[in-house]
mmCIF file of C-alpha atoms and ligand atoms in Angstrom:
data_model
loop_
_atom_site.group_PDB
_atom_site.id
_atom_site.type_symbol
_atom_site.label_atom_id
_atom_site.label_comp_id
_atom_site.label_asym_id
_atom_site.label_seq_id
_atom_site.Cartn_x
_atom_site.Cartn_y
_atom_site.Cartn_z
ATOM 1 C CA MET A 1 0.000 0.000 0.000
ATOM 2 C CA ALA A 2 1.415 3.361 -0.974
ATOM 3 C CA GLU A 3 2.374 5.807 1.677
ATOM 4 C CA ARG A 4 0.758 9.121 0.779
ATOM 5 C CA SER A 5 3.547 11.326 1.968
ATOM 6 C CA SER A 6 3.748 15.032 2.527
ATOM 7 C CA HIS A 7 7.455 14.641 3.059
ATOM 8 C CA LEU A 8 9.671 11.820 1.885
ATOM 9 C CA ASN A 9 12.884 11.827 3.855
ATOM 10 C CA TRP A 10 14.939 8.892 2.762
ATOM 11 C CA PRO A 11 18.592 9.302 3.749
ATOM 12 C CA GLN A 12 19.744 6.219 1.868
ATOM 13 C CA ILE A 13 18.880 7.669 -1.563
ATOM 14 C CA GLU A 14 21.977 7.532 -3.760
ATOM 15 C CA GLY A 15 20.370 8.320 -7.082
ATOM 16 C CA ILE A 16 17.099 9.112 -8.791
ATOM 17 C CA ILE A 17 15.702 7.865 -12.089
ATOM 18 C CA SER A 18 12.845 10.004 -13.324
ATOM 19 C CA ASP A 19 10.303 10.255 -16.091
ATOM 20 C CA LEU A 20 10.134 13.604 -17.924
ATOM 21 C CA ASP A 21 6.668 14.393 -19.315
ATOM 22 C CA GLY A 22 4.227 15.049 -16.506
ATOM 23 C CA VAL A 23 7.058 15.104 -13.951
ATOM 24 C CA VAL A 24 9.484 17.817 -15.110
ATOM 25 C CA TYR A 25 7.275 19.516 -17.699
ATOM 26 C CA ARG A 26 3.839 19.364 -19.215
ATOM 27 C CA GLY A 27 4.168 19.912 -22.947
ATOM 28 C CA ASN A 28 6.412 22.949 -23.182
ATOM 29 C CA SER A 29 5.715 24.317 -19.694
ATOM 30 C CA GLY A 30 8.145 23.470 -16.925
ATOM 31 C CA ILE A 31 6.825 22.223 -13.583
ATOM 32 C CA GLU A 32 8.455 24.788 -11.327
ATOM 33 C CA ASP A 33 8.696 22.690 -8.154
ATOM 34 C CA ALA A 34 10.332 19.866 -10.095
ATOM 35 C CA ILE A 35 12.877 22.102 -11.827
ATOM 36 C CA HIS A 36 13.714 23.618 -8.440
ATOM 37 C CA ALA A 37 14.042 20.208 -6.727
ATOM 38 C CA LEU A 38 16.235 18.800 -9.503
ATOM 39 C CA GLY A 39 18.458 21.894 -9.374
ATOM 40 C CA GLY A 40 18.816 21.359 -5.607
ATOM 41 C CA TRP A 41 19.689 17.660 -6.026
ATOM 42 C CA LYS A 42 22.268 18.552 -8.623
ATOM 43 C CA ALA A 43 23.835 21.127 -6.273
ATOM 44 C CA ALA A 44 23.818 18.511 -3.478
ATOM 45 C CA GLY A 45 25.649 16.031 -5.730
ATOM 46 C CA LEU A 46 22.766 13.549 -5.997
ATOM 47 C CA PRO A 47 22.973 11.936 -9.425
ATOM 48 C CA PHE A 48 19.811 11.604 -11.496
ATOM 49 C CA CYS A 49 18.987 10.191 -14.903
ATOM 50 C CA PHE A 50 15.870 10.725 -17.006
ATOM 51 C CA VAL A 51 14.112 7.887 -18.795
ATOM 52 C CA THR A 52 11.575 8.695 -21.495
ATOM 53 C CA ASN A 53 9.425 6.498 -23.707
ATOM 54 C CA ASN A 54 9.388 9.301 -26.279
ATOM 55 C CA SER A 55 11.494 8.143 -29.242
ATOM 56 C CA THR A 56 10.969 11.336 -31.248
ATOM 57 C CA HIS A 57 13.498 13.429 -29.287
ATOM 58 C CA THR A 58 17.244 12.917 -28.963
ATOM 59 C CA PRO A 59 19.000 13.470 -25.608
ATOM 60 C CA ASP A 60 20.340 16.735 -27.081
ATOM 61 C CA ASP A 61 16.737 17.854 -27.744
ATOM 62 C CA VAL A 62 15.920 17.174 -24.075
ATOM 63 C CA VAL A 63 19.056 19.028 -22.904
ATOM 64 C CA ARG A 64 17.980 22.097 -24.918
ATOM 65 C CA LYS A 65 14.406 21.901 -23.640
ATOM 66 C CA LEU A 66 15.465 21.632 -19.977
ATOM 67 C CA ASP A 67 18.062 24.353 -20.434
ATOM 68 C CA ALA A 68 15.294 26.684 -21.620
ATOM 69 C CA LEU A 69 13.337 25.746 -18.488
ATOM 70 C CA GLY A 70 16.306 26.568 -16.238
ATOM 71 C CA LEU A 71 17.875 23.149 -15.617
ATOM 72 C CA ALA A 72 21.330 22.355 -16.994
ATOM 73 C CA ILE A 73 21.953 18.650 -17.659
ATOM 74 C CA ALA A 74 24.177 16.566 -19.952
ATOM 75 C CA PRO A 75 22.971 14.382 -22.864
ATOM 76 C CA THR A 76 24.189 11.347 -20.888
ATOM 77 C CA ASP A 77 21.607 12.224 -18.202
ATOM 78 C CA VAL A 78 18.856 11.187 -20.645
ATOM 79 C CA VAL A 79 17.923 7.633 -21.668
ATOM 80 C CA THR A 80 15.367 7.460 -24.494
ATOM 81 C CA SER A 81 13.494 4.420 -25.782
ATOM 82 C CA ALA A 82 15.133 5.086 -29.170
ATOM 83 C CA ILE A 83 18.688 4.787 -27.843
ATOM 84 C CA THR A 84 17.828 1.849 -25.608
ATOM 85 C CA ALA A 85 16.212 0.026 -28.542
ATOM 86 C CA ALA A 86 19.237 0.582 -30.787
ATOM 87 C CA THR A 87 21.638 -0.532 -28.037
ATOM 88 C CA PHE A 88 19.443 -3.559 -27.340
ATOM 89 C CA ILE A 89 19.511 -4.658 -31.006
ATOM 90 C CA ARG A 90 23.293 -4.260 -31.081
ATOM 91 C CA ALA A 91 23.691 -6.362 -27.909
ATOM 92 C CA LYS A 92 21.070 -9.075 -28.508
ATOM 93 C CA HIS A 93 21.469 -9.453 -32.273
ATOM 94 C CA PRO A 94 25.231 -9.051 -32.790
ATOM 95 C CA ASP A 95 25.075 -10.565 -36.288
ATOM 96 C CA VAL A 96 22.365 -8.192 -37.496
ATOM 97 C CA SER A 97 23.152 -5.101 -39.538
ATOM 98 C CA ARG A 98 19.994 -4.226 -41.520
ATOM 99 C CA VAL A 99 17.136 -2.630 -39.577
ATOM 100 C CA TYR A 100 13.898 -1.304 -41.022
ATOM 101 C CA VAL A 101 12.927 1.706 -38.912
ATOM 102 C CA ILE A 102 9.468 3.170 -38.744
ATOM 103 C CA GLY A 103 9.795 6.258 -36.568
ATOM 104 C CA ALA A 104 11.078 9.790 -36.214
ATOM 105 C CA PRO A 105 14.504 10.949 -37.482
ATOM 106 C CA SER A 106 15.777 10.595 -33.881
ATOM 107 C CA LEU A 107 15.041 6.848 -34.008
ATOM 108 C CA VAL A 108 16.792 6.432 -37.362
ATOM 109 C CA LYS A 109 19.758 8.361 -35.929
ATOM 110 C CA ALA A 110 19.875 6.176 -32.802
ATOM 111 C CA VAL A 111 20.035 3.053 -34.998
ATOM 112 C CA ALA A 112 22.745 4.509 -37.258
ATOM 113 C CA ASP A 113 24.743 5.746 -34.236
ATOM 114 C CA VAL A 114 25.290 2.181 -32.968
ATOM 115 C CA GLY A 115 26.570 1.087 -36.384
ATOM 116 C CA LEU A 116 23.393 -0.506 -37.742
ATOM 117 C CA GLU A 117 22.106 0.231 -41.225
ATOM 118 C CA PRO A 118 18.587 1.668 -41.458
ATOM 119 C CA THR A 119 17.203 0.143 -44.656
ATOM 120 C CA ASP A 120 14.082 -1.251 -46.284
ATOM 121 C CA GLN A 121 16.162 -3.838 -48.203
ATOM 122 C CA LYS A 122 15.959 -7.321 -46.665
ATOM 123 C CA PRO A 123 15.815 -6.045 -43.059
ATOM 124 C CA GLU A 124 16.674 -8.518 -40.302
ATOM 125 C CA VAL A 125 14.947 -6.425 -37.643
ATOM 126 C CA VAL A 126 11.880 -4.192 -37.802
ATOM 127 C CA LEU A 127 11.944 -1.407 -35.200
ATOM 128 C CA MET A 128 8.808 0.681 -34.791
ATOM 129 C CA GLY A 129 8.333 3.905 -32.850
ATOM 130 C CA LEU A 130 6.030 6.880 -33.199
ATOM 131 C CA ASP A 131 5.991 7.964 -36.852
ATOM 132 C CA ARG A 132 3.753 10.915 -37.663
ATOM 133 C CA GLN A 133 4.377 10.161 -41.357
ATOM 134 C CA ILE A 134 3.216 6.547 -41.057
ATOM 135 C CA SER A 135 1.860 5.152 -44.335
ATOM 136 C CA HIS A 136 0.353 1.962 -45.667
ATOM 137 C CA GLU A 137 3.557 1.423 -47.676
ATOM 138 C CA LYS A 138 5.735 1.587 -44.538
ATOM 139 C CA MET A 139 3.432 -0.862 -42.783
ATOM 140 C CA ARG A 140 3.516 -3.166 -45.816
ATOM 141 C CA ILE A 141 7.338 -3.273 -45.745
ATOM 142 C CA ALA A 142 7.303 -3.991 -42.010
ATOM 143 C CA VAL A 143 4.667 -6.717 -42.300
ATOM 144 C CA GLU A 144 6.480 -8.415 -45.174
ATOM 145 C CA ALA A 145 9.819 -8.336 -43.345
ATOM 146 C CA ILE A 146 8.333 -9.747 -40.129
ATOM 147 C CA LEU A 147 6.511 -12.508 -42.025
ATOM 148 C CA ASN A 148 9.857 -13.309 -43.669
ATOM 149 C CA GLY A 149 11.426 -13.794 -40.240
ATOM 150 C CA ALA A 150 12.703 -10.354 -39.193
ATOM 151 C CA ALA A 151 12.691 -9.719 -35.426
ATOM 152 C CA PHE A 152 9.972 -7.261 -34.389
ATOM 153 C CA LEU A 153 10.708 -4.565 -31.801
ATOM 154 C CA GLY A 154 8.709 -1.588 -30.592
ATOM 155 C CA THR A 155 10.129 1.451 -28.782
ATOM 156 C CA ASN A 156 7.175 1.938 -26.420
ATOM 157 C CA PRO A 157 3.611 0.738 -25.882
ATOM 158 C CA ASP A 158 1.874 4.110 -25.336
ATOM 159 C CA LEU A 159 -1.429 4.004 -27.235
ATOM 160 C CA LEU A 160 -2.576 7.569 -26.718
ATOM 161 C CA LEU A 161 -0.612 10.790 -26.267
ATOM 162 C CA PRO A 162 -2.024 14.010 -24.847
ATOM 163 C CA THR A 163 -1.758 17.044 -27.141
ATOM 164 C CA ALA A 164 -2.658 20.717 -26.685
ATOM 165 C CA SER A 165 -6.070 20.045 -28.244
ATOM 166 C CA GLY A 166 -6.789 16.485 -27.062
ATOM 167 C CA PHE A 167 -5.074 13.230 -28.012
ATOM 168 C CA GLU A 168 -3.140 11.618 -30.842
ATOM 169 C CA PRO A 169 -2.324 7.928 -31.478
ATOM 170 C CA GLY A 170 0.974 6.922 -29.887
ATOM 171 C CA ALA A 171 3.633 4.439 -31.019
ATOM 172 C CA GLY A 172 1.694 1.576 -29.411
ATOM 173 C CA ALA A 173 -1.266 2.169 -31.718
ATOM 174 C CA ILE A 174 0.698 1.818 -34.957
ATOM 175 C CA ILE A 175 2.779 -1.047 -33.539
ATOM 176 C CA ALA A 176 -0.500 -2.798 -32.701
ATOM 177 C CA ALA A 177 -1.626 -2.521 -36.345
ATOM 178 C CA VAL A 178 1.470 -4.388 -37.566
ATOM 179 C CA ALA A 179 1.135 -6.919 -34.727
ATOM 180 C CA ALA A 180 -2.494 -7.510 -35.761
ATOM 181 C CA ALA A 181 -1.549 -8.003 -39.409
ATOM 182 C CA THR A 182 1.322 -10.405 -38.702
ATOM 183 C CA GLN A 183 -0.174 -12.044 -35.600
ATOM 184 C CA ILE A 184 3.296 -11.609 -34.089
ATOM 185 C CA ASN A 185 3.790 -9.602 -30.925
ATOM 186 C CA PRO A 186 6.738 -7.204 -30.770
ATOM 187 C CA LEU A 187 9.335 -7.052 -28.044
ATOM 188 C CA ILE A 188 8.715 -3.714 -26.336
ATOM 189 C CA ILE A 189 11.729 -1.752 -25.070
ATOM 190 C CA GLY A 190 10.207 1.256 -23.246
ATOM 191 C CA LYS A 191 8.450 1.410 -19.879
ATOM 192 C CA PRO A 192 6.824 -0.677 -18.359
ATOM 193 C CA GLU A 193 9.615 -3.015 -19.498
ATOM 194 C CA PRO A 194 12.724 -2.574 -17.344
ATOM 195 C CA HIS A 195 15.341 -2.134 -20.132
ATOM 196 C CA MET A 196 15.601 1.663 -19.838
ATOM 197 C CA ILE A 197 15.782 1.504 -16.047
ATOM 198 C CA GLU A 198 18.690 -0.937 -16.307
ATOM 199 C CA THR A 199 20.467 1.416 -18.735
ATOM 200 C CA ALA A 200 19.904 4.355 -16.361
ATOM 201 C CA LEU A 201 21.121 2.336 -13.346
ATOM 202 C CA ALA A 202 24.293 1.405 -15.207
ATOM 203 C CA ARG A 203 24.921 5.070 -15.994
ATOM 204 C CA LEU A 204 24.291 6.208 -12.426
ATOM 205 C CA GLY A 205 26.365 3.420 -10.921
ATOM 206 C CA THR A 206 24.110 3.467 -7.866
ATOM 207 C CA ALA A 207 22.830 0.504 -5.887
ATOM 208 C CA ARG A 208 19.440 -0.797 -6.992
ATOM 209 C CA ASN A 209 18.034 -0.622 -3.455
ATOM 210 C CA ALA A 210 19.244 2.965 -2.997
ATOM 211 C CA THR A 211 17.789 4.343 -6.243
ATOM 212 C CA LEU A 212 14.324 5.827 -6.554
ATOM 213 C CA MET A 213 12.139 5.616 -9.667
ATOM 214 C CA VAL A 214 9.929 8.687 -10.016
ATOM 215 C CA GLY A 215 7.054 8.965 -12.480
ATOM 216 C CA ASP A 216 3.508 10.191 -13.022
ATOM 217 C CA GLN A 217 2.015 7.004 -14.479
ATOM 218 C CA ILE A 218 1.462 3.710 -12.668
ATOM 219 C CA PRO A 219 1.118 1.476 -15.790
ATOM 220 C CA THR A 220 4.463 2.615 -17.247
ATOM 221 C CA ASP A 221 6.799 4.382 -14.778
ATOM 222 C CA ILE A 222 5.852 2.596 -11.576
ATOM 223 C CA GLN A 223 5.608 -0.843 -13.253
ATOM 224 C CA ALA A 224 9.032 -0.380 -14.874
ATOM 225 C CA GLY A 225 10.593 0.712 -11.577
ATOM 226 C CA LYS A 226 9.057 -2.221 -9.713
ATOM 227 C CA ARG A 227 10.121 -4.719 -12.359
ATOM 228 C CA ALA A 228 13.676 -3.416 -12.037
ATOM 229 C CA GLY A 229 13.486 -3.786 -8.255
ATOM 230 C CA LEU A 230 13.528 -0.094 -7.350
ATOM 231 C CA SER A 231 11.502 1.811 -4.780
ATOM 232 C CA THR A 232 8.958 3.925 -6.621
ATOM 233 C CA VAL A 233 7.465 7.363 -6.142
ATOM 234 C CA LEU A 234 4.322 8.492 -7.937
ATOM 235 C CA VAL A 235 4.143 12.253 -8.387
ATOM 236 C CA THR A 236 0.666 13.556 -9.073
ATOM 237 C CA THR A 237 1.671 16.406 -11.405
ATOM 238 C CA GLY A 238 1.005 14.580 -14.660
ATOM 239 C CA VAL A 239 -1.683 12.237 -15.896
ATOM 240 C CA PRO A 240 -4.635 12.362 -13.448
ATOM 241 C CA LEU A 241 -4.854 9.326 -11.168
ATOM 242 C CA ARG A 242 -7.503 6.901 -12.404
ATOM 243 C CA GLU A 243 -9.381 4.215 -10.539
ATOM 244 C CA LYS A 244 -6.919 1.827 -8.934
ATOM 245 C CA ASP A 245 -6.304 -1.172 -11.161
ATOM 246 C CA PRO A 246 -5.724 -4.095 -8.778
ATOM 247 C CA SER A 247 -3.631 -5.879 -11.418
ATOM 248 C CA LEU A 248 -1.018 -3.112 -11.277
ATOM 249 C CA LEU A 249 1.763 -2.880 -8.728
ATOM 250 C CA GLN A 250 1.228 0.215 -6.603
ATOM 251 C CA PRO A 251 3.884 2.871 -5.874
ATOM 252 C CA ASP A 252 5.750 2.834 -2.574
ATOM 253 C CA PHE A 253 5.216 6.563 -2.093
ATOM 254 C CA ILE A 254 2.881 9.188 -3.524
ATOM 255 C CA VAL A 255 3.888 12.857 -3.495
ATOM 256 C CA SER A 256 2.252 15.932 -4.995
ATOM 257 C CA SER A 257 5.566 17.635 -5.719
ATOM 258 C CA LEU A 258 9.192 16.583 -6.177
ATOM 259 C CA SER A 259 10.054 19.161 -3.501
ATOM 260 C CA GLU A 260 8.643 16.650 -0.990
ATOM 261 C CA ILE A 261 11.552 14.298 -1.671
ATOM 262 C CA GLU A 262 14.239 15.442 0.741
ATOM 263 C CA VAL A 263 17.817 14.370 0.229
ATOM 264 C CA LEU A 264 20.774 14.916 2.483
ATOM 265 C CA PRO A 265 23.783 16.967 1.411
ATOM 266 C CA ARG A 266 26.560 15.105 -0.341
ATOM 267 C CA ARG A 267 28.971 15.025 2.600
ATOM 268 C CA THR A 268 26.582 12.860 4.609
ATOM 269 C CA ARG A 269 26.089 10.306 1.845
ATOM 270 C CA ARG A 270 28.414 7.555 0.831
ATOM 271 C CA HIS A 271 30.379 8.806 -2.130
ATOM 272 C CA ARG A 272 30.099 6.899 -5.392
ATOM 273 C CA GLN A 273 31.857 7.573 -8.606
ATOM 274 C CA ARG A 274 29.372 8.437 -11.301
ATOM 275 C CA ARG A 275 29.705 6.431 -14.481
ATOM 276 C CA VAL A 276 28.651 7.723 -17.870
HETATM 277 MG MG1 MG B 301 5.011 10.862 -17.753
#
């Protein structure tokens, strides 16, 4: 059962892994309390790493966005589903070179950056993310490749994304169309799967049981944190809390602002070398 906390004082925190949208900003507006808290943690020497299911932005895009909101971070402080997917393909399919990518330019770049070849010619892997230029032809190429034996990966399962005027279909919706056509389910990389959390943990170099996972959504952020064995904090600044789904793991703590997470100054914590 989650502890609804007005103040989370947890001296053994060595690092924080956090979602971005709904936690640090909503659309293009920064969440002031969060920016302030993160700035304080940075000054106190507490390492943090962001994990985002959004495959349409590069870490550099996120750095620029946060900089404009008043928080200076490094590209290595951001783990995206695009980069995690590309790294995953490299690690799990070492003999593969040809990948058919349906997604934003940032996803194509992530694939090329790890030495894979984005191509529609005899692909060995199909990787799908959110593509706002999705077409029947792109889906046809993906379906044909998967039916011919290509591995099928999806960046993230989000079906619906909030926009300024309402909602738009997310990556999960177009991935589901190809899964329906092929009757083959993709391997999903983003939250709630733990891959991105593992990548972030490796970058932080912090102990699993001393790292907090912070997010605004139970089905993605909290599930991913739990699956990776982290303590989880739900912050209620993003997606409104819905009826409790008993099938979902519940957060360990619920806060209404990141400022409620109190950390001790660096000198009182065990020092750890940060890895990037
Ligand atoms: Mg979120």
